PDB file of C-alpha atoms in Angstrom:
ATOM      1  CA  MET A   1     160.190 131.722 124.168  1.00 82.00           C
ATOM      2  CA  SER A   2     160.091 129.130 126.941  1.00 90.00           C
ATOM      3  CA  VAL A   3     156.500 130.107 127.692  1.00 93.00           C
ATOM      4  CA  LEU A   4     155.493 128.682 124.300  1.00 93.00           C
ATOM      5  CA  ILE A   5     156.287 125.236 125.673  1.00 94.00           C
ATOM      6  CA  TYR A   6     153.308 125.694 127.990  1.00 95.00           C
ATOM      7  CA  LEU A   7     150.999 127.764 125.815  1.00 97.00           C
ATOM      8  CA  VAL A   8     150.969 125.514 122.747  1.00 96.00           C
ATOM      9  CA  PRO A   9     149.742 122.383 124.600  1.00 96.00           C
ATOM     10  CA  VAL A  10     147.200 124.429 126.559  1.00 97.00           C
ATOM     11  CA  SER A  11     145.833 125.939 123.350  1.00 98.00           C
ATOM     12  CA  LEU A  12     145.644 122.490 121.739  1.00 98.00           C
ATOM     13  CA  VAL A  13     143.711 121.143 124.725  1.00 98.00           C
ATOM     14  CA  LEU A  14     141.296 124.096 124.547  1.00 98.00           C
ATOM     15  CA  LEU A  15     140.872 123.562 120.814  1.00 98.00           C
ATOM     16  CA  GLY A  16     140.143 119.882 121.421  1.00 98.00           C
ATOM     17  CA  PHE A  17     137.551 120.800 124.042  1.00 98.00           C
ATOM     18  CA  ALA A  18     135.876 123.283 121.647  1.00 98.00           C
ATOM     19  CA  VAL A  19     135.721 120.674 118.875  1.00 98.00           C
ATOM     20  CA  TRP A  20     134.291 118.100 121.290  1.00 98.00           C
ATOM     21  CA  ALA A  21     131.657 120.589 122.563  1.00 97.00           C
ATOM     22  CA  PHE A  22     130.615 121.422 119.001  1.00 97.00           C
ATOM     23  CA  TRP A  23     130.397 117.734 118.085  1.00 97.00           C
ATOM     24  CA  TRP A  24     128.361 117.033 121.226  1.00 96.00           C
ATOM     25  CA  ALA A  25     125.923 119.870 120.403  1.00 94.00           C
ATOM     26  CA  VAL A  26     125.478 118.624 116.829  1.00 94.00           C
ATOM     27  CA  LYS A  27     124.822 115.066 118.006  1.00 94.00           C
ATOM     28  CA  ARG A  28     122.239 116.311 120.541  1.00 93.00           C
ATOM     29  CA  GLY A  29     120.342 118.195 117.828  1.00 89.00           C
ATOM     30  CA  GLN A  30     121.036 121.716 119.027  1.00 87.00           C
ATOM     31  CA  PHE A  31     121.334 123.018 115.462  1.00 85.00           C
ATOM     32  CA  ASP A  32     118.464 121.091 113.872  1.00 86.00           C
ATOM     33  CA  ASP A  33     115.856 123.859 113.915  1.00 81.00           C
ATOM     34  CA  LEU A  34     117.124 127.412 114.087  1.00 78.00           C
ATOM     35  CA  ASP A  35     113.957 129.211 112.933  1.00 77.00           C
ATOM     36  CA  THR A  36     111.204 127.891 115.202  1.00 77.00           C
ATOM     37  CA  PRO A  37     112.548 129.279 118.527  1.00 71.00           C
ATOM     38  CA  ALA A  38     112.383 132.800 117.128  1.00 71.00           C
ATOM     39  CA  ILE A  39     108.801 132.240 115.996  1.00 73.00           C
ATOM     40  CA  ASP A  40     107.868 130.668 119.336  1.00 69.00           C
ATOM     41  CA  ILE A  41     108.837 133.849 121.129  1.00 69.00           C
ATOM     42  CA  LEU A  42     106.329 135.792 119.071  1.00 71.00           C
ATOM     43  CA  ALA A  43     103.638 133.147 119.523  1.00 67.00           C
ATOM     44  CA  ASP A  44     104.100 133.069 123.297  1.00 56.00           C
ATOM     45  CA  ASP A  45     103.766 136.842 123.399  1.00 56.00           C
ATOM     46  CA  SER A  46     100.399 136.737 121.671  1.00 54.00           C
ATOM     47  CA  LYS A  47      99.196 133.931 123.959  1.00 54.00           C
ATOM     48  CA  ASP A  48     100.120 136.014 126.991  1.00 57.00           C
ATOM     49  CA  ARG A  49      98.180 138.952 125.573  1.00 58.00           C
ATOM     50  CA  ASP A  50      95.157 136.716 124.992  1.00 60.00           C
ATOM     51  CA  LEU A  51      95.345 135.417 128.557  1.00 57.00           C
ATOM     52  CA  LYS A  52      95.675 138.956 129.893  1.00 58.00           C
ATOM     53  CA  ASN A  53      92.677 140.104 127.830  1.00 61.00           C
ATOM     54  CA  THR A  54      90.662 137.127 129.067  1.00 67.00           C
ATOM     55  CA  ALA A  55      91.546 137.913 132.672  1.00 63.00           C
ATOM     56  CA  GLU A  56      90.595 141.557 132.168  1.00 65.00           C
ATOM     57  CA  ALA A  57      87.270 140.528 130.590  1.00 64.00           C
ATOM     58  CA  ARG A  58      86.515 138.264 133.557  1.00 67.00           C
ATOM     59  CA  ALA A  59      87.334 141.052 135.979  1.00 68.00           C
ATOM     60  CA  ARG A  60      85.011 143.427 134.124  1.00 66.00           C
ATOM     61  CA  THR A  61      82.128 140.950 134.135  1.00 67.00           C
ATOM     62  CA  GLU A  62      82.636 140.238 137.841  1.00 66.00           C
ATOM     63  CA  ARG A  63      82.511 143.962 138.590  1.00 64.00           C
ATOM     64  CA  LYS A  64      79.263 144.346 136.649  1.00 61.00           C
ATOM     65  CA  GLN A  65      77.496 141.547 138.522  1.00 57.00           C
ATOM     66  CA  PRO A  66      76.050 142.598 141.895  1.00 56.00           C
TER      67      PRO A  66
END
C-alpha cells in the first residue's frame, strides 16, 4: 500500500502531461483537417506514376533518335 503514495502522484503528473500535449496539438491545428492527408497520399502516387511515365517516354524517344 505504501507504493500508492508514489504511484498516484506519478500518474497525475503523466495525466497532466497528456492533457497538455493534447491541448498543444489542438492549438497548433493538428486536428483541423483529417481527410486531406489521406487524399494527398493518393494524389502523390499518381504524380509519381506520371513522372515515371514521362521519364520512360523520354528514354524511348532518345533510344529512337540516332
